[in-house]
């Protein structure tokens, strides 16, 4: 399904937002029947010590065998996997909710030719998900994790 075919009810901006908090709120909106698009997934953060976080994701990526299961390397896929973990995706209701979630690197809804009155959705920041940059919380962005896992950096 292309971007033009996906009409999102809610567009969530993941910039400087804590991934787990955003994922849980997005999962709830998807279960309520809304179509949700998350933009700027590579700028979403995971709180905690950087080395510990990177080691955890390296371990996840190295588990499994040559035939699977695989853990994603790209930031949009990592984010979508975290949303999947908060949905009952093995049930019909969970599968339908998971199909209503799209995660993007960057913001494909933003274009230079589209003006705000043409219906281009404005990304919103969900309440309680933003990281306070003035605090001294340690964090790692999904872009840094993906780069460490060996993803091709295109963002």
JSON list of C-alpha atoms in Angstrom, two decimals:
[
{"chain": "A", "resi": 1, "resn": "UNK", "atom": "CA", "xyz": [0.00, 0.00, 0.00]},
{"chain": "A", "resi": 2, "resn": "UNK", "atom": "CA", "xyz": [1.49, 3.31, -1.02]},
{"chain": "A", "resi": 3, "resn": "UNK", "atom": "CA", "xyz": [1.47, 6.52, 0.96]},
{"chain": "A", "resi": 4, "resn": "UNK", "atom": "CA", "xyz": [-1.31, 7.92, -1.20]},
{"chain": "A", "resi": 5, "resn": "UNK", "atom": "CA", "xyz": [-3.55, 4.96, -0.36]},
{"chain": "A", "resi": 6, "resn": "UNK", "atom": "CA", "xyz": [-3.07, 5.28, 3.41]},
{"chain": "A", "resi": 7, "resn": "UNK", "atom": "CA", "xyz": [-5.36, 7.96, 4.81]},
{"chain": "A", "resi": 8, "resn": "UNK", "atom": "CA", "xyz": [-4.23, 8.44, 8.40]},
{"chain": "A", "resi": 9, "resn": "UNK", "atom": "CA", "xyz": [-6.68, 9.67, 11.02]},
{"chain": "A", "resi": 10, "resn": "UNK", "atom": "CA", "xyz": [-3.81, 10.59, 13.36]},
{"chain": "A", "resi": 11, "resn": "UNK", "atom": "CA", "xyz": [-0.23, 11.51, 12.41]},
{"chain": "A", "resi": 12, "resn": "UNK", "atom": "CA", "xyz": [2.15, 11.24, 15.37]},
{"chain": "A", "resi": 13, "resn": "UNK", "atom": "CA", "xyz": [5.54, 12.96, 15.43]},
{"chain": "A", "resi": 14, "resn": "UNK", "atom": "CA", "xyz": [8.17, 10.71, 17.02]},
{"chain": "A", "resi": 15, "resn": "UNK", "atom": "CA", "xyz": [10.86, 13.39, 17.28]},
{"chain": "A", "resi": 16, "resn": "UNK", "atom": "CA", "xyz": [12.32, 13.47, 20.82]},
{"chain": "A", "resi": 17, "resn": "UNK", "atom": "CA", "xyz": [9.56, 11.17, 22.09]},
{"chain": "A", "resi": 18, "resn": "UNK", "atom": "CA", "xyz": [10.11, 8.09, 24.24]},
{"chain": "A", "resi": 19, "resn": "UNK", "atom": "CA", "xyz": [9.47, 5.02, 22.08]},
{"chain": "A", "resi": 20, "resn": "UNK", "atom": "CA", "xyz": [7.64, 2.85, 24.62]},
{"chain": "A", "resi": 21, "resn": "UNK", "atom": "CA", "xyz": [5.23, 5.58, 25.62]},
{"chain": "A", "resi": 22, "resn": "UNK", "atom": "CA", "xyz": [4.43, 6.47, 22.03]},
{"chain": "A", "resi": 23, "resn": "UNK", "atom": "CA", "xyz": [4.05, 2.80, 21.07]},
{"chain": "A", "resi": 24, "resn": "UNK", "atom": "CA", "xyz": [1.56, 2.11, 23.87]},
{"chain": "A", "resi": 25, "resn": "UNK", "atom": "CA", "xyz": [-0.58, 5.13, 22.98]},
{"chain": "A", "resi": 26, "resn": "UNK", "atom": "CA", "xyz": [-0.46, 4.28, 19.27]},
{"chain": "A", "resi": 27, "resn": "UNK", "atom": "CA", "xyz": [-1.46, 0.67, 20.03]},
{"chain": "A", "resi": 28, "resn": "UNK", "atom": "CA", "xyz": [-4.46, 1.90, 22.03]},
{"chain": "A", "resi": 29, "resn": "UNK", "atom": "CA", "xyz": [-5.54, 4.24, 19.22]},
{"chain": "A", "resi": 30, "resn": "UNK", "atom": "CA", "xyz": [-5.20, 1.40, 16.70]},
{"chain": "A", "resi": 31, "resn": "UNK", "atom": "CA", "xyz": [-7.31, -0.90, 18.88]},
{"chain": "A", "resi": 32, "resn": "UNK", "atom": "CA", "xyz": [-9.94, 1.85, 19.00]},
{"chain": "A", "resi": 33, "resn": "UNK", "atom": "CA", "xyz": [-10.13, 1.66, 15.19]},
{"chain": "A", "resi": 34, "resn": "UNK", "atom": "CA", "xyz": [-8.10, 4.73, 14.24]},
{"chain": "A", "resi": 35, "resn": "UNK", "atom": "CA", "xyz": [-5.57, 4.69, 11.40]},
{"chain": "A", "resi": 36, "resn": "UNK", "atom": "CA", "xyz": [-2.25, 5.95, 12.81]},
{"chain": "A", "resi": 37, "resn": "UNK", "atom": "CA", "xyz": [0.93, 7.08, 11.04]},
{"chain": "A", "resi": 38, "resn": "UNK", "atom": "CA", "xyz": [4.14, 7.70, 12.97]},
{"chain": "A", "resi": 39, "resn": "UNK", "atom": "CA", "xyz": [6.69, 10.00, 11.33]},
{"chain": "A", "resi": 40, "resn": "UNK", "atom": "CA", "xyz": [10.36, 10.70, 12.21]},
{"chain": "A", "resi": 41, "resn": "UNK", "atom": "CA", "xyz": [10.89, 7.23, 13.70]},
{"chain": "A", "resi": 42, "resn": "UNK", "atom": "CA", "xyz": [14.67, 7.59, 13.50]},
{"chain": "A", "resi": 43, "resn": "UNK", "atom": "CA", "xyz": [14.55, 10.45, 16.04]},
{"chain": "A", "resi": 44, "resn": "UNK", "atom": "CA", "xyz": [12.55, 8.52, 18.65]},
{"chain": "A", "resi": 45, "resn": "UNK", "atom": "CA", "xyz": [14.55, 7.85, 21.82]},
{"chain": "A", "resi": 46, "resn": "UNK", "atom": "CA", "xyz": [15.00, 5.01, 24.26]},
{"chain": "A", "resi": 47, "resn": "UNK", "atom": "CA", "xyz": [15.97, 6.09, 27.75]},
{"chain": "A", "resi": 48, "resn": "UNK", "atom": "CA", "xyz": [18.79, 4.47, 29.65]},
{"chain": "A", "resi": 49, "resn": "UNK", "atom": "CA", "xyz": [22.52, 3.94, 29.42]},
{"chain": "A", "resi": 50, "resn": "UNK", "atom": "CA", "xyz": [23.63, 3.90, 25.77]},
{"chain": "A", "resi": 51, "resn": "UNK", "atom": "CA", "xyz": [25.95, 0.89, 26.05]},
{"chain": "A", "resi": 52, "resn": "UNK", "atom": "CA", "xyz": [23.35, -1.19, 27.89]},
{"chain": "A", "resi": 53, "resn": "UNK", "atom": "CA", "xyz": [20.69, -0.33, 25.33]},
{"chain": "A", "resi": 54, "resn": "UNK", "atom": "CA", "xyz": [22.95, -1.09, 22.37]},
{"chain": "A", "resi": 55, "resn": "UNK", "atom": "CA", "xyz": [23.99, -4.41, 23.91]},
{"chain": "A", "resi": 56, "resn": "UNK", "atom": "CA", "xyz": [20.35, -5.39, 24.43]},
{"chain": "A", "resi": 57, "resn": "UNK", "atom": "CA", "xyz": [19.51, -4.70, 20.78]},
{"chain": "A", "resi": 58, "resn": "UNK", "atom": "CA", "xyz": [22.66, -6.48, 19.56]},
{"chain": "A", "resi": 59, "resn": "UNK", "atom": "CA", "xyz": [21.59, -9.56, 21.53]},
{"chain": "A", "resi": 60, "resn": "UNK", "atom": "CA", "xyz": [18.09, -9.45, 20.04]},
{"chain": "A", "resi": 61, "resn": "UNK", "atom": "CA", "xyz": [19.50, -9.17, 16.53]},
{"chain": "A", "resi": 62, "resn": "UNK", "atom": "CA", "xyz": [21.89, -12.10, 17.03]},
{"chain": "A", "resi": 63, "resn": "UNK", "atom": "CA", "xyz": [19.26, -14.52, 18.39]},
{"chain": "A", "resi": 64, "resn": "UNK", "atom": "CA", "xyz": [17.64, -17.02, 16.08]},
{"chain": "A", "resi": 65, "resn": "UNK", "atom": "CA", "xyz": [19.15, -18.90, 13.19]},
{"chain": "A", "resi": 66, "resn": "UNK", "atom": "CA", "xyz": [19.75, -18.44, 9.47]},
{"chain": "A", "resi": 67, "resn": "UNK", "atom": "CA", "xyz": [16.13, -19.32, 8.82]},
{"chain": "A", "resi": 68, "resn": "UNK", "atom": "CA", "xyz": [14.75, -16.90, 11.44]},
{"chain": "A", "resi": 69, "resn": "UNK", "atom": "CA", "xyz": [13.29, -15.41, 13.50]},
{"chain": "A", "resi": 70, "resn": "UNK", "atom": "CA", "xyz": [14.82, -12.12, 12.51]},
{"chain": "A", "resi": 71, "resn": "UNK", "atom": "CA", "xyz": [14.87, -8.88, 14.47]},
{"chain": "A", "resi": 72, "resn": "UNK", "atom": "CA", "xyz": [14.62, -5.69, 12.41]},
{"chain": "A", "resi": 73, "resn": "UNK", "atom": "CA", "xyz": [17.56, -3.36, 11.89]},
{"chain": "A", "resi": 74, "resn": "UNK", "atom": "CA", "xyz": [15.84, -0.26, 10.47]},
{"chain": "A", "resi": 75, "resn": "UNK", "atom": "CA", "xyz": [14.37, 2.30, 12.91]},
{"chain": "A", "resi": 76, "resn": "UNK", "atom": "CA", "xyz": [10.89, 2.23, 11.38]},
{"chain": "A", "resi": 77, "resn": "UNK", "atom": "CA", "xyz": [10.77, -1.57, 11.61]},
{"chain": "A", "resi": 78, "resn": "UNK", "atom": "CA", "xyz": [12.08, -1.56, 15.21]},
{"chain": "A", "resi": 79, "resn": "UNK", "atom": "CA", "xyz": [9.37, 0.92, 16.16]},
{"chain": "A", "resi": 80, "resn": "UNK", "atom": "CA", "xyz": [6.64, -1.07, 14.43]},
{"chain": "A", "resi": 81, "resn": "UNK", "atom": "CA", "xyz": [7.86, -4.21, 16.23]},
{"chain": "A", "resi": 82, "resn": "UNK", "atom": "CA", "xyz": [7.48, -2.42, 19.57]},
{"chain": "A", "resi": 83, "resn": "UNK", "atom": "CA", "xyz": [3.90, -1.44, 18.65]},
{"chain": "A", "resi": 84, "resn": "UNK", "atom": "CA", "xyz": [3.23, -5.06, 17.69]},
{"chain": "A", "resi": 85, "resn": "UNK", "atom": "CA", "xyz": [4.39, -6.14, 21.15]},
{"chain": "A", "resi": 86, "resn": "UNK", "atom": "CA", "xyz": [1.66, -4.03, 22.69]},
{"chain": "A", "resi": 87, "resn": "UNK", "atom": "CA", "xyz": [-1.11, -5.48, 20.52]},
{"chain": "A", "resi": 88, "resn": "UNK", "atom": "CA", "xyz": [-2.73, -8.91, 20.67]},
{"chain": "A", "resi": 89, "resn": "UNK", "atom": "CA", "xyz": [-1.51, -9.43, 17.08]},
{"chain": "A", "resi": 90, "resn": "UNK", "atom": "CA", "xyz": [-2.35, -13.14, 17.02]},
{"chain": "A", "resi": 91, "resn": "UNK", "atom": "CA", "xyz": [-6.07, -12.38, 17.27]},
{"chain": "A", "resi": 92, "resn": "UNK", "atom": "CA", "xyz": [-8.28, -10.98, 14.52]},
{"chain": "A", "resi": 93, "resn": "UNK", "atom": "CA", "xyz": [-8.81, -7.70, 16.36]},
{"chain": "A", "resi": 94, "resn": "UNK", "atom": "CA", "xyz": [-5.07, -7.29, 16.95]},
{"chain": "A", "resi": 95, "resn": "UNK", "atom": "CA", "xyz": [-4.17, -8.06, 13.32]},
{"chain": "A", "resi": 96, "resn": "UNK", "atom": "CA", "xyz": [-6.69, -5.50, 12.08]},
{"chain": "A", "resi": 97, "resn": "UNK", "atom": "CA", "xyz": [-5.31, -2.92, 14.52]},
{"chain": "A", "resi": 98, "resn": "UNK", "atom": "CA", "xyz": [-1.73, -3.68, 13.45]},
{"chain": "A", "resi": 99, "resn": "UNK", "atom": "CA", "xyz": [-2.66, -3.17, 9.79]},
{"chain": "A", "resi": 100, "resn": "UNK", "atom": "CA", "xyz": [-3.85, 0.33, 10.69]},
{"chain": "A", "resi": 101, "resn": "UNK", "atom": "CA", "xyz": [-0.38, 1.40, 11.88]},
{"chain": "A", "resi": 102, "resn": "UNK", "atom": "CA", "xyz": [2.29, 2.82, 9.56]},
{"chain": "A", "resi": 103, "resn": "UNK", "atom": "CA", "xyz": [5.76, 3.97, 10.64]},
{"chain": "A", "resi": 104, "resn": "UNK", "atom": "CA", "xyz": [7.91, 6.23, 8.46]},
{"chain": "A", "resi": 105, "resn": "UNK", "atom": "CA", "xyz": [11.48, 7.48, 8.47]},
{"chain": "A", "resi": 106, "resn": "UNK", "atom": "CA", "xyz": [11.27, 11.23, 8.03]},
{"chain": "A", "resi": 107, "resn": "UNK", "atom": "CA", "xyz": [7.94, 12.86, 7.23]},
{"chain": "A", "resi": 108, "resn": "UNK", "atom": "CA", "xyz": [6.47, 11.77, 3.88]},
{"chain": "A", "resi": 109, "resn": "UNK", "atom": "CA", "xyz": [3.30, 13.78, 4.52]},
{"chain": "A", "resi": 110, "resn": "UNK", "atom": "CA", "xyz": [5.33, 16.98, 4.36]},
{"chain": "A", "resi": 111, "resn": "UNK", "atom": "CA", "xyz": [5.92, 18.38, 0.90]},
{"chain": "A", "resi": 112, "resn": "UNK", "atom": "CA", "xyz": [7.02, 21.77, -0.32]},
{"chain": "A", "resi": 113, "resn": "UNK", "atom": "CA", "xyz": [4.16, 22.06, -2.80]},
{"chain": "A", "resi": 114, "resn": "UNK", "atom": "CA", "xyz": [1.36, 21.15, -0.41]},
{"chain": "A", "resi": 115, "resn": "UNK", "atom": "CA", "xyz": [-0.08, 24.00, 1.58]},
{"chain": "A", "resi": 116, "resn": "UNK", "atom": "CA", "xyz": [-1.77, 23.40, 4.94]},
{"chain": "A", "resi": 117, "resn": "UNK", "atom": "CA", "xyz": [-5.23, 24.06, 3.49]},
{"chain": "A", "resi": 118, "resn": "UNK", "atom": "CA", "xyz": [-4.82, 21.21, 0.96]},
{"chain": "A", "resi": 119, "resn": "UNK", "atom": "CA", "xyz": [-5.40, 18.59, 3.64]},
{"chain": "A", "resi": 120, "resn": "UNK", "atom": "CA", "xyz": [-1.84, 17.62, 4.49]},
{"chain": "A", "resi": 121, "resn": "UNK", "atom": "CA", "xyz": [-2.09, 16.24, 8.05]},
{"chain": "A", "resi": 122, "resn": "UNK", "atom": "CA", "xyz": [-0.10, 18.03, 10.71]},
{"chain": "A", "resi": 123, "resn": "UNK", "atom": "CA", "xyz": [1.96, 15.71, 12.96]},
{"chain": "A", "resi": 124, "resn": "UNK", "atom": "CA", "xyz": [1.08, 15.92, 16.62]},
{"chain": "A", "resi": 125, "resn": "UNK", "atom": "CA", "xyz": [3.07, 15.07, 19.73]},
{"chain": "A", "resi": 126, "resn": "UNK", "atom": "CA", "xyz": [1.13, 12.81, 22.08]},
{"chain": "A", "resi": 127, "resn": "UNK", "atom": "CA", "xyz": [0.76, 13.98, 25.68]},
{"chain": "A", "resi": 128, "resn": "UNK", "atom": "CA", "xyz": [3.24, 12.51, 28.14]},
{"chain": "A", "resi": 129, "resn": "UNK", "atom": "CA", "xyz": [5.57, 11.08, 25.52]},
{"chain": "A", "resi": 130, "resn": "UNK", "atom": "CA", "xyz": [8.05, 13.90, 24.92]},
{"chain": "A", "resi": 131, "resn": "UNK", "atom": "CA", "xyz": [11.55, 13.80, 26.36]},
{"chain": "A", "resi": 132, "resn": "UNK", "atom": "CA", "xyz": [12.52, 16.92, 28.26]},
{"chain": "A", "resi": 133, "resn": "UNK", "atom": "CA", "xyz": [15.78, 17.97, 26.59]},
{"chain": "A", "resi": 134, "resn": "UNK", "atom": "CA", "xyz": [16.75, 20.15, 29.54]},
{"chain": "A", "resi": 135, "resn": "UNK", "atom": "CA", "xyz": [16.94, 17.21, 31.91]},
{"chain": "A", "resi": 136, "resn": "UNK", "atom": "CA", "xyz": [20.00, 15.01, 32.29]},
{"chain": "A", "resi": 137, "resn": "UNK", "atom": "CA", "xyz": [18.26, 11.79, 31.24]},
{"chain": "A", "resi": 138, "resn": "UNK", "atom": "CA", "xyz": [20.50, 9.40, 29.32]},
{"chain": "A", "resi": 139, "resn": "UNK", "atom": "CA", "xyz": [19.02, 8.25, 26.03]},
{"chain": "A", "resi": 140, "resn": "UNK", "atom": "CA", "xyz": [19.79, 6.72, 22.64]},
{"chain": "A", "resi": 141, "resn": "UNK", "atom": "CA", "xyz": [17.96, 7.46, 19.40]},
{"chain": "A", "resi": 142, "resn": "UNK", "atom": "CA", "xyz": [16.58, 4.68, 17.22]},
{"chain": "A", "resi": 143, "resn": "UNK", "atom": "CA", "xyz": [18.77, 5.97, 14.38]},
{"chain": "A", "resi": 144, "resn": "UNK", "atom": "CA", "xyz": [21.90, 5.30, 16.46]},
{"chain": "A", "resi": 145, "resn": "UNK", "atom": "CA", "xyz": [20.66, 1.82, 17.38]},
{"chain": "A", "resi": 146, "resn": "UNK", "atom": "CA", "xyz": [19.86, 0.99, 13.76]},
{"chain": "A", "resi": 147, "resn": "UNK", "atom": "CA", "xyz": [23.27, 2.23, 12.66]},
{"chain": "A", "resi": 148, "resn": "UNK", "atom": "CA", "xyz": [24.93, 0.05, 15.30]},
{"chain": "A", "resi": 149, "resn": "UNK", "atom": "CA", "xyz": [22.93, -2.98, 14.11]},
{"chain": "A", "resi": 150, "resn": "UNK", "atom": "CA", "xyz": [24.21, -2.46, 10.57]},
{"chain": "A", "resi": 151, "resn": "UNK", "atom": "CA", "xyz": [21.24, -0.87, 8.80]},
{"chain": "A", "resi": 152, "resn": "UNK", "atom": "CA", "xyz": [21.91, 1.09, 5.63]},
{"chain": "A", "resi": 153, "resn": "UNK", "atom": "CA", "xyz": [21.74, 4.72, 6.75]},
{"chain": "A", "resi": 154, "resn": "UNK", "atom": "CA", "xyz": [19.39, 6.51, 4.35]},
{"chain": "A", "resi": 155, "resn": "UNK", "atom": "CA", "xyz": [17.93, 9.02, 6.78]}
]
